Amino acid sequence: MSEARNLFALLRQSADPGAAAAIEELVRDAPDRALCRINVVDFAAKAGLDEEPAIAAFLHAARLGIFELSWNVLCPSCAGVLDASATLRSVNREEYRCAWCAAGYEPILDEVVEVTFLVNRRVRRIEAHAPDELPLAEYFRQIFWSSAIDLPDDLDRVIQELTLDTVELPPGERALLSLQLPAELVIILDPVTHSTQFLQVKGEPTRERQNLSLVFDKVRAATEAIELHPGPLRLSLDNRTDTRLLPGLWIAGEKLEQLLGRRKPFLTAKRLLTNQVFRDIYGVDTIDVDQRLKITSLTFLFTDLRGSTELYERLGDLVAFDLVRAHFQVLNQVVAAEGGAVVKTSGDAVMATFPTPDRAVAAALRMREAMSGLDQAHSGEELLLKIGIHEGPCLAVVLNDRQDYFGRTVNIAARVQGLAASRSILATRSVVSHPKSSSLLEMGGLKPVAHQRALRGVADEMAVYEIP
């Protein structure tokens, strides 16, 4: 435990004190199940913490070795984890298929990829470090399902209600089950191999015993649904893998839908990629140079200083450089405080990302106010900051050895900033019409003014809104 104490001492030096203390208490006192696939958003809500300091604290803790960070591709239908890896580089398939839901999904970073944390076994050993020893209900809770599903405390009882029978099947062994099939859709599911067999149980009930044999191996081949009659079934299950399996017969009815419909917010890969602490700690190691990962909605904010050349001429290189550097420091602080991240700077310009439009609007308003304060602090020298904001789909990529973004949305955001006059904030319709953005502007007594503008490289004119 001395090593753990030293790690938490380091964490208190690098992270928010309240968040660091809450994490230390979690690792020390929480039950094992609470330390596997930790949902940071849910943890922050229950601990009464702001989300951004909590996320930052977990990232620092992972960097110190207190936690292991995991990128999980989840099924949006059943919330099961289809693939888990220590790096986003392993999310490299065009489609991930859920056998339970019989559907495939593209690994979109803001919908299908979550980020969770597992306590390191050097800090505290928990049941999930030996998943082959977990009871069935806890295997589903800690290994099969993602942190996006809100599972009940009495999951064992719920699973008993939803299944006709379950069995623990050691490697190389076979089990024979005798049961009565109801007139329902029944799914034979093994959560370890993600193997399924659908049974369409319908028609006239029978008293004759029906027989079915299933073999579990490492090949997850899709199979056709088997039609059976309501009545007795003798089921043979053969485990030809080298690990323990947990097959069960699930009734695909309303109760199962209710269980799978219990959801809660989770930390998405998109949100982590646009987090400043994450970018500072992990840098370009996140994405492979050949990866092109889709994001359905990301908000881009571009800034630029107007008349910076004249500033150097008027004040001299040294004074002007210090003033421009101070401006960068202010912008970086504002972006981080609003849950965003600075992607890059070029000259006197900044490109930043935010998970939602309202965060970008809030940052823009704070930037404009901060620039006025910076002017007063430097003998009234006026810094004219132009800001443009746009939201939409994009690709997360690696460009010039930097984790970056590519696509039409990025280009439009840059063009919108180019239209801005001094001290003006320009944003597109998707930004100002976002419900939280609208509420934020209304609370500030700000009414955006629409203008139809032509953007270079964009075929049609767009509505661009000036925020006074």
Tab-separated table of C-alpha atoms in Angstrom:
chain	number	residue	atom	x	y	z
A	1	MET	CA	0.000	0.000	0.000
A	2	SER	CA	2.989	2.326	0.341
A	3	GLU	CA	3.233	2.502	-3.444
A	4	ALA	CA	-0.451	3.456	-3.640
A	5	ARG	CA	0.031	6.175	-1.010
A	6	ASN	CA	2.893	7.627	-3.016
A	7	LEU	CA	0.814	7.592	-6.202
A	8	PHE	CA	-2.075	9.401	-4.534
A	9	ALA	CA	0.339	11.964	-3.115
A	10	LEU	CA	1.496	12.660	-6.666
A	11	LEU	CA	-2.120	12.811	-7.861
A	12	ARG	CA	-2.954	15.486	-5.292
A	13	GLN	CA	-0.130	17.589	-6.729
A	14	SER	CA	-1.378	17.393	-10.329
A	15	ALA	CA	-5.193	17.201	-10.066
A	16	ASP	CA	-8.069	19.069	-8.455
A	17	PRO	CA	-7.852	18.365	-4.681
A	18	GLY	CA	-11.527	17.473	-4.341
A	19	ALA	CA	-11.441	15.103	-7.301
A	20	ALA	CA	-8.183	13.521	-6.128
A	21	ALA	CA	-9.625	12.935	-2.647
A	22	ALA	CA	-12.787	11.389	-4.108
A	23	ILE	CA	-10.725	9.033	-6.280
A	24	GLU	CA	-8.570	7.979	-3.326
A	25	GLU	CA	-11.693	7.243	-1.284
A	26	LEU	CA	-13.178	5.279	-4.201
A	27	VAL	CA	-10.102	3.077	-4.561
A	28	ARG	CA	-9.828	2.553	-0.816
A	29	ASP	CA	-13.459	1.911	0.155
A	30	ALA	CA	-15.600	1.035	-2.873
A	31	PRO	CA	-16.659	-2.545	-3.644
A	32	ASP	CA	-14.800	-4.365	-6.395
A	33	ARG	CA	-17.569	-3.877	-8.945
A	34	ALA	CA	-17.247	-0.074	-8.639
A	35	LEU	CA	-13.588	-0.170	-9.721
A	36	CYS	CA	-14.124	-1.882	-13.057
A	37	ARG	CA	-15.125	0.138	-16.130
A	38	ILE	CA	-15.544	3.297	-14.099
A	39	ASN	CA	-17.919	5.762	-15.738
A	40	VAL	CA	-16.317	9.118	-14.889
A	41	VAL	CA	-19.403	11.167	-15.809
A	42	ASP	CA	-21.563	9.047	-13.503
A	43	PHE	CA	-18.893	9.083	-10.778
A	44	ALA	CA	-18.688	12.892	-10.871
A	45	ALA	CA	-22.469	13.224	-10.553
A	46	LYS	CA	-22.644	10.877	-7.562
A	47	ALA	CA	-19.617	12.455	-5.866
A	48	GLY	CA	-20.890	16.008	-6.407
A	49	LEU	CA	-17.898	16.954	-8.586
A	50	ASP	CA	-17.724	19.108	-11.696
A	51	GLU	CA	-17.187	16.833	-14.678
A	52	GLU	CA	-14.126	18.531	-16.161
A	53	PRO	CA	-11.939	18.399	-13.006
A	54	ALA	CA	-13.073	14.793	-12.466
A	55	ILE	CA	-12.112	13.774	-16.000
A	56	ALA	CA	-8.771	15.541	-15.657
A	57	ALA	CA	-8.097	13.819	-12.330
A	58	PHE	CA	-8.801	10.363	-13.761
A	59	LEU	CA	-6.500	11.105	-16.702
A	60	HIS	CA	-3.687	12.125	-14.358
A	61	ALA	CA	-4.383	9.021	-12.256
A	62	ALA	CA	-4.172	6.804	-15.336
A	63	ARG	CA	-0.902	8.416	-16.350
A	64	LEU	CA	0.475	7.714	-12.854
A	65	GLY	CA	-0.589	4.073	-13.075
A	66	ILE	CA	-3.481	4.162	-10.614
A	67	PHE	CA	-5.905	3.211	-13.382
A	68	GLU	CA	-5.779	1.507	-16.755
A	69	LEU	CA	-7.580	3.427	-19.485
A	70	SER	CA	-9.829	1.431	-21.840
A	71	TRP	CA	-11.442	2.368	-25.178
A	72	ASN	CA	-14.574	0.267	-25.636
A	73	VAL	CA	-16.660	-0.144	-28.766
A	74	LEU	CA	-20.212	-0.599	-27.515
A	75	CYS	CA	-23.460	-1.707	-29.099
A	76	PRO	CA	-25.896	1.237	-28.955
A	77	SER	CA	-28.805	-1.204	-28.825
A	78	CYS	CA	-27.898	-3.526	-25.936
A	79	ALA	CA	-24.949	-1.507	-24.496
A	80	GLY	CA	-22.711	-4.565	-24.666
A	81	VAL	CA	-18.979	-4.106	-25.228
A	82	LEU	CA	-18.049	-5.439	-28.658
A	83	ASP	CA	-14.326	-4.749	-28.335
A	84	ALA	CA	-12.056	-3.278	-25.665
A	85	SER	CA	-8.504	-2.019	-25.977
A	86	ALA	CA	-5.927	0.036	-24.112
A	87	THR	CA	-5.543	2.307	-27.154
A	88	LEU	CA	-7.828	3.947	-29.692
A	89	ARG	CA	-5.459	2.718	-32.386
A	90	SER	CA	-7.077	-0.717	-32.103
A	91	VAL	CA	-10.472	0.666	-33.154
A	92	ASN	CA	-9.683	-0.005	-36.789
A	93	ARG	CA	-12.625	-1.938	-38.235
A	94	GLU	CA	-15.221	-0.395	-40.506
A	95	GLU	CA	-17.986	-2.232	-38.659
A	96	TYR	CA	-18.423	-3.973	-35.323
A	97	ARG	CA	-21.189	-6.545	-35.167
A	98	CYS	CA	-23.314	-7.365	-32.135
A	99	ALA	CA	-24.387	-10.997	-32.246
A	100	TRP	CA	-27.044	-10.492	-29.551
A	101	CYS	CA	-28.755	-7.705	-31.506
A	102	ALA	CA	-27.890	-9.158	-34.953
A	103	ALA	CA	-26.734	-5.716	-36.121
A	104	GLY	CA	-23.526	-3.973	-37.155
A	105	TYR	CA	-22.305	-0.540	-36.154
A	106	GLU	CA	-19.684	1.894	-37.409
A	107	PRO	CA	-17.306	2.958	-34.598
A	108	ILE	CA	-18.398	6.621	-34.398
A	109	LEU	CA	-16.497	8.350	-31.609
A	110	ASP	CA	-19.395	10.298	-30.113
A	111	GLU	CA	-21.912	7.464	-30.128
A	112	VAL	CA	-20.259	4.036	-30.130
A	113	VAL	CA	-16.852	4.399	-28.404
A	114	GLU	CA	-16.683	4.927	-24.626
A	115	VAL	CA	-13.699	5.489	-22.349
A	116	THR	CA	-13.590	3.814	-18.937
A	117	PHE	CA	-11.054	3.233	-16.172
A	118	LEU	CA	-10.021	0.025	-14.366
A	119	VAL	CA	-8.040	0.172	-11.131
A	120	ASN	CA	-4.502	-1.125	-11.606
A	121	ARG	CA	-3.876	-4.443	-9.844
A	122	ARG	CA	-0.702	-2.970	-8.299
A	123	VAL	CA	-2.897	-0.454	-6.471
A	124	ARG	CA	-5.746	-2.804	-5.565
A	125	ARG	CA	-6.593	-6.258	-6.826
A	126	ILE	CA	-10.275	-6.750	-7.665
A	127	GLU	CA	-12.471	-9.535	-9.019
A	128	ALA	CA	-12.442	-8.159	-12.577
A	129	HIS	CA	-8.708	-8.816	-12.828
A	130	ALA	CA	-9.690	-12.512	-13.038
A	131	PRO	CA	-12.856	-12.405	-15.197
A	132	ASP	CA	-12.944	-16.205	-15.599
A	133	GLU	CA	-13.754	-16.436	-11.891
A	134	LEU	CA	-16.634	-13.943	-11.868
A	135	PRO	CA	-20.174	-15.250	-11.218
A	136	LEU	CA	-22.509	-14.915	-14.201
A	137	ALA	CA	-24.295	-11.745	-13.056
A	138	GLU	CA	-21.045	-9.988	-12.196
A	139	TYR	CA	-19.473	-11.071	-15.497
A	140	PHE	CA	-22.328	-9.341	-17.303
A	141	ARG	CA	-22.053	-6.279	-15.053
A	142	GLN	CA	-18.289	-5.843	-15.118
A	143	ILE	CA	-17.183	-7.370	-18.434
A	144	PHE	CA	-20.031	-7.791	-20.929
A	145	TRP	CA	-21.954	-4.538	-20.499
A	146	SER	CA	-20.561	-1.061	-20.947
A	147	SER	CA	-20.733	1.839	-18.506
A	148	ALA	CA	-23.625	3.295	-20.541
A	149	ILE	CA	-26.194	0.931	-18.997
A	150	ASP	CA	-27.681	1.628	-15.576
A	151	LEU	CA	-27.791	-1.851	-14.070
A	152	PRO	CA	-29.827	-2.624	-10.924
A	153	ASP	CA	-28.122	-3.727	-7.726
A	154	ASP	CA	-30.062	-7.003	-7.783
A	155	LEU	CA	-28.900	-7.947	-11.271
A	156	ASP	CA	-28.638	-11.614	-10.314
A	157	ARG	CA	-32.374	-11.763	-9.554
A	158	VAL	CA	-33.231	-9.872	-12.752
A	159	ILE	CA	-31.181	-12.273	-14.897
A	160	GLN	CA	-32.950	-15.227	-13.294
A	161	GLU	CA	-36.281	-13.703	-14.338
A	162	LEU	CA	-35.074	-13.093	-17.900
A	163	THR	CA	-33.501	-16.510	-18.555
A	164	LEU	CA	-34.864	-20.019	-18.842
A	165	ASP	CA	-31.577	-21.507	-17.690
A	166	THR	CA	-27.877	-20.664	-17.445
A	167	VAL	CA	-24.803	-22.812	-17.002
A	168	GLU	CA	-21.121	-22.400	-16.201
A	169	LEU	CA	-19.241	-24.428	-18.802
A	170	PRO	CA	-15.513	-25.084	-18.189
A	171	PRO	CA	-13.181	-25.388	-21.207
A	172	GLY	CA	-13.517	-28.653	-23.117
A	173	GLU	CA	-16.656	-29.736	-21.288
A	174	ARG	CA	-20.254	-30.376	-22.346
A	175	ALA	CA	-23.565	-29.693	-20.606
A	176	LEU	CA	-27.051	-31.152	-21.150
A	177	LEU	CA	-30.027	-28.963	-20.269
A	178	SER	CA	-33.653	-30.093	-20.144
A	179	LEU	CA	-36.220	-27.301	-20.144
A	180	GLN	CA	-39.632	-26.163	-21.347
A	181	LEU	CA	-39.674	-23.648	-24.209
A	182	PRO	CA	-42.329	-20.898	-24.048
A	183	ALA	CA	-43.870	-19.403	-27.182
A	184	GLU	CA	-41.326	-16.565	-27.280
A	185	LEU	CA	-38.198	-15.516	-29.129
A	186	VAL	CA	-35.385	-17.179	-27.161
A	187	ILE	CA	-31.731	-16.231	-27.593
A	188	ILE	CA	-28.943	-18.558	-26.520
A	189	LEU	CA	-26.129	-16.172	-25.600
A	190	ASP	CA	-22.631	-16.737	-24.325
A	191	PRO	CA	-21.230	-13.396	-23.095
A	192	VAL	CA	-17.620	-14.602	-23.188
A	193	THR	CA	-17.429	-15.463	-26.907
A	194	HIS	CA	-20.386	-13.220	-27.873
A	195	SER	CA	-21.894	-16.260	-29.601
A	196	THR	CA	-25.658	-16.415	-30.130
A	197	GLN	CA	-28.312	-18.709	-31.511
A	198	PHE	CA	-31.834	-17.420	-32.069
A	199	LEU	CA	-34.749	-19.796	-31.415
A	200	GLN	CA	-38.096	-18.880	-32.949
A	201	VAL	CA	-40.459	-20.757	-30.661
A	202	LYS	CA	-43.939	-20.717	-32.178
A	203	GLY	CA	-46.756	-22.876	-33.498
A	204	GLU	CA	-48.649	-25.623	-31.724
A	205	PRO	CA	-47.177	-26.829	-28.405
A	206	THR	CA	-45.656	-30.294	-28.486
A	207	ARG	CA	-45.134	-32.979	-25.864
A	208	GLU	CA	-42.390	-34.645	-27.844
A	209	ARG	CA	-38.901	-33.808	-26.713
A	210	GLN	CA	-36.974	-31.626	-29.181
A	211	ASN	CA	-33.199	-31.888	-29.403
A	212	LEU	CA	-30.635	-29.232	-30.211
A	213	SER	CA	-26.829	-29.287	-30.070
A	214	LEU	CA	-24.607	-26.202	-30.089
A	215	VAL	CA	-20.827	-26.023	-30.287
A	216	PHE	CA	-18.937	-22.977	-28.984
A	217	ASP	CA	-15.577	-22.299	-30.550
A	218	LYS	CA	-13.536	-19.257	-31.577
A	219	VAL	CA	-15.403	-18.852	-34.864
A	220	ARG	CA	-18.274	-16.392	-34.436
A	221	ALA	CA	-20.120	-17.331	-37.597
A	222	ALA	CA	-23.626	-15.932	-38.078
A	223	THR	CA	-26.310	-18.607	-37.957
A	224	GLU	CA	-29.911	-18.748	-39.130
A	225	ALA	CA	-32.668	-18.728	-36.535
A	226	ILE	CA	-33.949	-22.195	-35.654
A	227	GLU	CA	-37.725	-22.762	-35.475
A	228	LEU	CA	-38.980	-24.888	-32.587
A	229	HIS	CA	-42.338	-25.570	-30.979
A	230	PRO	CA	-43.299	-24.642	-27.439
A	231	GLY	CA	-42.580	-27.624	-25.249
A	232	PRO	CA	-39.719	-29.778	-23.937
A	233	LEU	CA	-36.173	-29.228	-25.248
A	234	ARG	CA	-33.012	-31.178	-24.596
A	235	LEU	CA	-30.102	-28.830	-25.285
A	236	SER	CA	-26.495	-29.970	-25.635
A	237	LEU	CA	-23.811	-27.277	-25.186
A	238	ASP	CA	-20.221	-28.139	-26.128
A	239	ASN	CA	-17.364	-25.812	-25.112
A	240	ARG	CA	-14.447	-26.251	-27.513
A	241	THR	CA	-12.623	-23.113	-26.395
A	242	ASP	CA	-9.811	-22.801	-23.867
A	243	THR	CA	-11.796	-20.614	-21.463
A	244	ARG	CA	-14.850	-20.871	-19.241
A	245	LEU	CA	-18.159	-19.970	-20.900
A	246	LEU	CA	-21.457	-18.765	-19.425
A	247	PRO	CA	-24.207	-19.657	-21.919
A	248	GLY	CA	-27.828	-18.956	-21.072
A	249	LEU	CA	-31.253	-18.948	-22.714
A	250	TRP	CA	-32.690	-15.410	-22.662
A	251	ILE	CA	-36.337	-14.577	-23.295
A	252	ALA	CA	-36.340	-11.652	-25.731
A	253	GLY	CA	-39.420	-9.907	-24.376
A	254	GLU	CA	-40.531	-6.666	-22.790
A	255	LYS	CA	-38.626	-7.215	-19.540
A	256	LEU	CA	-35.339	-7.591	-21.420
A	257	GLU	CA	-36.078	-4.415	-23.391
A	258	GLN	CA	-36.719	-2.569	-20.141
A	259	LEU	CA	-33.387	-3.714	-18.714
A	260	LEU	CA	-31.461	-2.751	-21.853
A	261	GLY	CA	-33.260	0.595	-21.997
A	262	ARG	CA	-31.813	1.733	-18.656
A	263	ARG	CA	-29.105	4.178	-19.796
A	264	LYS	CA	-26.916	6.876	-18.305
A	265	PRO	CA	-24.420	9.389	-19.742
A	266	PHE	CA	-20.896	8.112	-20.320
A	267	LEU	CA	-17.491	9.483	-21.276
A	268	THR	CA	-17.272	9.309	-25.066
A	269	ALA	CA	-14.092	9.067	-27.087
A	270	LYS	CA	-15.038	12.335	-28.787
A	271	ARG	CA	-15.224	14.162	-25.484
A	272	LEU	CA	-11.852	12.830	-24.420
A	273	LEU	CA	-10.173	13.770	-27.695
A	274	THR	CA	-11.395	17.330	-27.278
A	275	ASN	CA	-10.210	17.542	-23.665
A	276	GLN	CA	-7.146	19.737	-23.128
A	277	VAL	CA	-5.678	17.636	-20.307
A	278	PHE	CA	-5.940	14.514	-22.450
A	279	ARG	CA	-4.217	16.203	-25.385
A	280	ASP	CA	-1.475	17.527	-23.118
A	281	ILE	CA	-0.822	14.132	-21.496
A	282	TYR	CA	-1.288	11.703	-24.373
A	283	GLY	CA	-0.532	13.857	-27.408
A	284	VAL	CA	-0.416	12.096	-30.763
A	285	ASP	CA	-0.143	8.574	-29.347
A	286	THR	CA	-3.913	8.128	-29.480
A	287	ILE	CA	-4.587	7.644	-33.198
A	288	ASP	CA	-2.623	5.783	-35.831
A	289	VAL	CA	-1.478	7.794	-38.840
A	290	ASP	CA	-3.664	5.699	-41.158
A	291	GLN	CA	-6.852	5.929	-39.078
A	292	ARG	CA	-9.874	7.996	-40.099
A	293	LEU	CA	-12.330	8.008	-37.202
A	294	LYS	CA	-15.771	9.539	-37.654
A	295	ILE	CA	-17.411	12.051	-35.330
A	296	THR	CA	-21.022	13.007	-36.041
A	297	SER	CA	-20.909	16.346	-34.201
A	298	LEU	CA	-17.953	18.425	-33.057
A	299	THR	CA	-17.801	22.193	-32.597
A	300	PHE	CA	-14.837	24.150	-33.946
A	301	LEU	CA	-13.809	27.618	-32.808
A	302	PHE	CA	-11.203	29.642	-34.728
A	303	THR	CA	-9.689	32.907	-33.523
A	304	ASP	CA	-7.276	35.393	-35.047
A	305	LEU	CA	-5.797	38.706	-33.985
A	306	ARG	CA	-6.595	41.566	-36.312
A	307	GLY	CA	-3.766	43.942	-37.077
A	308	SER	CA	-1.037	41.964	-35.293
A	309	THR	CA	1.548	43.096	-37.869
A	310	GLU	CA	0.796	46.730	-37.085
A	311	LEU	CA	1.035	45.856	-33.386
A	312	TYR	CA	4.650	44.740	-33.812
A	313	GLU	CA	5.411	47.882	-35.802
A	314	ARG	CA	3.842	50.163	-33.205
A	315	LEU	CA	5.089	48.559	-29.987
A	316	GLY	CA	8.266	46.849	-31.045
A	317	ASP	CA	8.968	43.111	-31.193
A	318	LEU	CA	9.539	42.472	-27.487
A	319	VAL	CA	6.464	44.264	-26.115
A	320	ALA	CA	4.206	42.990	-28.900
A	321	PHE	CA	5.448	39.428	-28.467
A	322	ASP	CA	4.719	39.520	-24.715
A	323	LEU	CA	1.235	40.868	-25.408
A	324	VAL	CA	0.471	38.196	-28.034
A	325	ARG	CA	1.805	35.489	-25.729
A	326	ALA	CA	-0.436	36.757	-22.925
A	327	HIS	CA	-3.370	36.566	-25.340
A	328	PHE	CA	-2.534	32.900	-26.089
A	329	GLN	CA	-2.386	32.110	-22.368
A	330	VAL	CA	-5.809	33.653	-21.816
A	331	LEU	CA	-7.336	31.732	-24.729
A	332	ASN	CA	-5.831	28.439	-23.568
A	333	GLN	CA	-7.235	28.946	-20.064
A	334	VAL	CA	-10.708	29.778	-21.377
A	335	VAL	CA	-10.777	26.804	-23.762
A	336	ALA	CA	-9.744	24.370	-21.028
A	337	ALA	CA	-12.230	25.848	-18.545
A	338	GLU	CA	-15.075	25.244	-21.001
A	339	GLY	CA	-14.145	21.607	-21.581
A	340	GLY	CA	-12.445	22.186	-24.923
A	341	ALA	CA	-8.966	21.702	-26.299
A	342	VAL	CA	-6.597	23.768	-28.413
A	343	VAL	CA	-5.806	21.680	-31.485
A	344	LYS	CA	-3.151	23.983	-32.925
A	345	THR	CA	-1.979	27.543	-33.340
A	346	SER	CA	-0.740	29.207	-36.508
A	347	GLY	CA	0.781	32.644	-36.302
A	348	ASP	CA	-1.656	34.550	-34.096
A	349	ALA	CA	-4.562	32.162	-34.816
A	350	VAL	CA	-6.017	29.399	-32.649
A	351	MET	CA	-8.059	26.347	-33.622
A	352	ALA	CA	-9.995	24.766	-30.741
A	353	THR	CA	-12.636	22.068	-30.399
A	354	PHE	CA	-15.553	21.642	-28.009
A	355	PRO	CA	-17.881	18.679	-27.462
A	356	THR	CA	-21.027	20.826	-27.827
A	357	PRO	CA	-21.860	24.217	-29.411
A	358	ASP	CA	-22.845	25.887	-26.129
A	359	ARG	CA	-19.359	25.277	-24.705
A	360	ALA	CA	-17.839	27.028	-27.712
A	361	VAL	CA	-20.252	29.964	-27.431
A	362	ALA	CA	-19.507	30.316	-23.721
A	363	ALA	CA	-15.777	30.239	-24.481
A	364	ALA	CA	-16.137	32.874	-27.199
A	365	LEU	CA	-17.995	35.237	-24.864
A	366	ARG	CA	-15.379	34.748	-22.150
A	367	MET	CA	-12.582	35.328	-24.670
A	368	ARG	CA	-14.099	38.599	-25.780
A	369	GLU	CA	-14.456	39.766	-22.185
A	370	ALA	CA	-10.939	38.583	-21.320
A	371	MET	CA	-9.470	40.520	-24.219
A	372	SER	CA	-10.935	43.730	-22.797
A	373	GLY	CA	-9.271	42.977	-19.470
A	374	LEU	CA	-5.999	42.242	-21.237
A	375	ASP	CA	-6.208	45.579	-23.058
A	376	GLN	CA	-6.597	47.463	-19.788
A	377	ALA	CA	-3.698	45.557	-18.221
A	378	HIS	CA	-1.399	46.647	-21.049
A	379	SER	CA	-1.855	50.424	-21.013
A	380	GLY	CA	-5.045	50.332	-23.054
A	381	GLU	CA	-3.432	48.689	-26.074
A	382	GLU	CA	-6.372	47.275	-28.038
A	383	LEU	CA	-6.253	43.620	-29.096
A	384	LEU	CA	-8.871	42.924	-31.753
A	385	LEU	CA	-9.888	39.233	-31.606
A	386	LYS	CA	-11.949	37.736	-34.418
A	387	ILE	CA	-13.891	34.550	-33.604
A	388	GLY	CA	-15.762	32.075	-35.807
A	389	ILE	CA	-17.709	28.967	-34.704
A	390	HIS	CA	-19.267	26.074	-36.639
A	391	GLU	CA	-20.530	22.607	-35.696
A	392	GLY	CA	-20.907	19.405	-37.699
A	393	PRO	CA	-19.426	16.025	-38.654
A	394	CYS	CA	-15.706	15.495	-39.158
A	395	LEU	CA	-12.888	12.968	-39.147
A	396	ALA	CA	-10.328	12.585	-36.366
A	397	VAL	CA	-6.940	12.080	-38.035
A	398	VAL	CA	-3.205	12.542	-37.580
A	399	LEU	CA	-1.713	15.373	-39.620
A	400	ASN	CA	1.888	16.601	-39.347
A	401	ASP	CA	2.510	14.406	-36.298
A	402	ARG	CA	-0.454	15.954	-34.480
A	403	GLN	CA	-3.914	14.647	-33.602
A	404	ASP	CA	-6.091	16.824	-35.830
A	405	TYR	CA	-9.447	17.019	-37.608
A	406	PHE	CA	-10.399	17.023	-41.260
A	407	GLY	CA	-13.512	17.744	-43.289
A	408	ARG	CA	-15.982	20.311	-44.543
A	409	THR	CA	-16.984	21.376	-41.025
A	410	VAL	CA	-13.420	22.420	-40.217
A	411	ASN	CA	-13.135	24.400	-43.462
A	412	ILE	CA	-16.424	26.219	-42.877
A	413	ALA	CA	-15.453	27.163	-39.315
A	414	ALA	CA	-12.211	28.686	-40.592
A	415	ARG	CA	-14.049	30.574	-43.340
A	416	VAL	CA	-16.599	31.926	-40.854
A	417	GLN	CA	-13.795	33.282	-38.693
A	418	GLY	CA	-12.344	34.960	-41.782
A	419	LEU	CA	-15.568	36.956	-42.157
A	420	ALA	CA	-15.438	38.307	-38.610
A	421	ALA	CA	-14.700	41.948	-38.020
A	422	SER	CA	-12.833	43.197	-34.962
A	423	ARG	CA	-14.317	42.017	-31.656
A	424	SER	CA	-17.122	40.169	-33.443
A	425	ILE	CA	-18.225	36.592	-32.877
A	426	LEU	CA	-19.691	34.859	-35.908
A	427	ALA	CA	-21.434	31.496	-35.716
A	428	THR	CA	-23.489	29.312	-38.016
A	429	ARG	CA	-27.133	28.294	-37.560
A	430	SER	CA	-26.279	24.881	-36.085
A	431	VAL	CA	-24.393	26.673	-33.301
A	432	VAL	CA	-26.849	29.397	-32.300
A	433	SER	CA	-29.917	27.127	-32.690
A	434	HIS	CA	-28.527	24.539	-30.285
A	435	PRO	CA	-30.898	24.612	-27.269
A	436	LYS	CA	-28.178	25.245	-24.684
A	437	SER	CA	-26.553	27.910	-26.887
A	438	SER	CA	-29.893	29.674	-27.315
A	439	SER	CA	-30.486	29.608	-23.573
A	440	LEU	CA	-26.988	30.920	-22.858
A	441	LEU	CA	-27.375	33.836	-25.272
A	442	GLU	CA	-30.861	34.644	-24.011
A	443	MET	CA	-29.623	34.746	-20.410
A	444	GLY	CA	-26.959	37.214	-21.496
A	445	GLY	CA	-29.455	39.379	-23.353
A	446	LEU	CA	-27.716	38.673	-26.654
A	447	LYS	CA	-29.710	38.283	-29.858
A	448	PRO	CA	-27.741	36.939	-32.831
A	449	VAL	CA	-28.198	38.842	-36.078
A	450	ALA	CA	-28.382	36.725	-39.247
A	451	HIS	CA	-26.565	37.587	-42.492
A	452	GLN	CA	-26.452	35.600	-45.712
A	453	ARG	CA	-22.775	35.301	-46.568
A	454	ALA	CA	-20.747	33.601	-49.265
A	455	LEU	CA	-17.883	31.482	-47.981
A	456	ARG	CA	-14.848	30.785	-50.103
A	457	GLY	CA	-14.904	27.210	-51.339
A	458	VAL	CA	-18.562	26.672	-50.343
A	459	ALA	CA	-21.039	26.539	-53.208
A	460	ASP	CA	-24.126	28.072	-51.571
A	461	GLU	CA	-24.457	31.108	-49.355
A	462	MET	CA	-24.877	30.364	-45.650
A	463	ALA	CA	-26.662	32.065	-42.801
A	464	VAL	CA	-23.953	33.447	-40.541
A	465	TYR	CA	-24.994	34.952	-37.204
A	466	GLU	CA	-23.225	37.819	-35.531
A	467	ILE	CA	-23.310	37.731	-31.733
A	468	PRO	CA	-23.252	41.378	-30.603
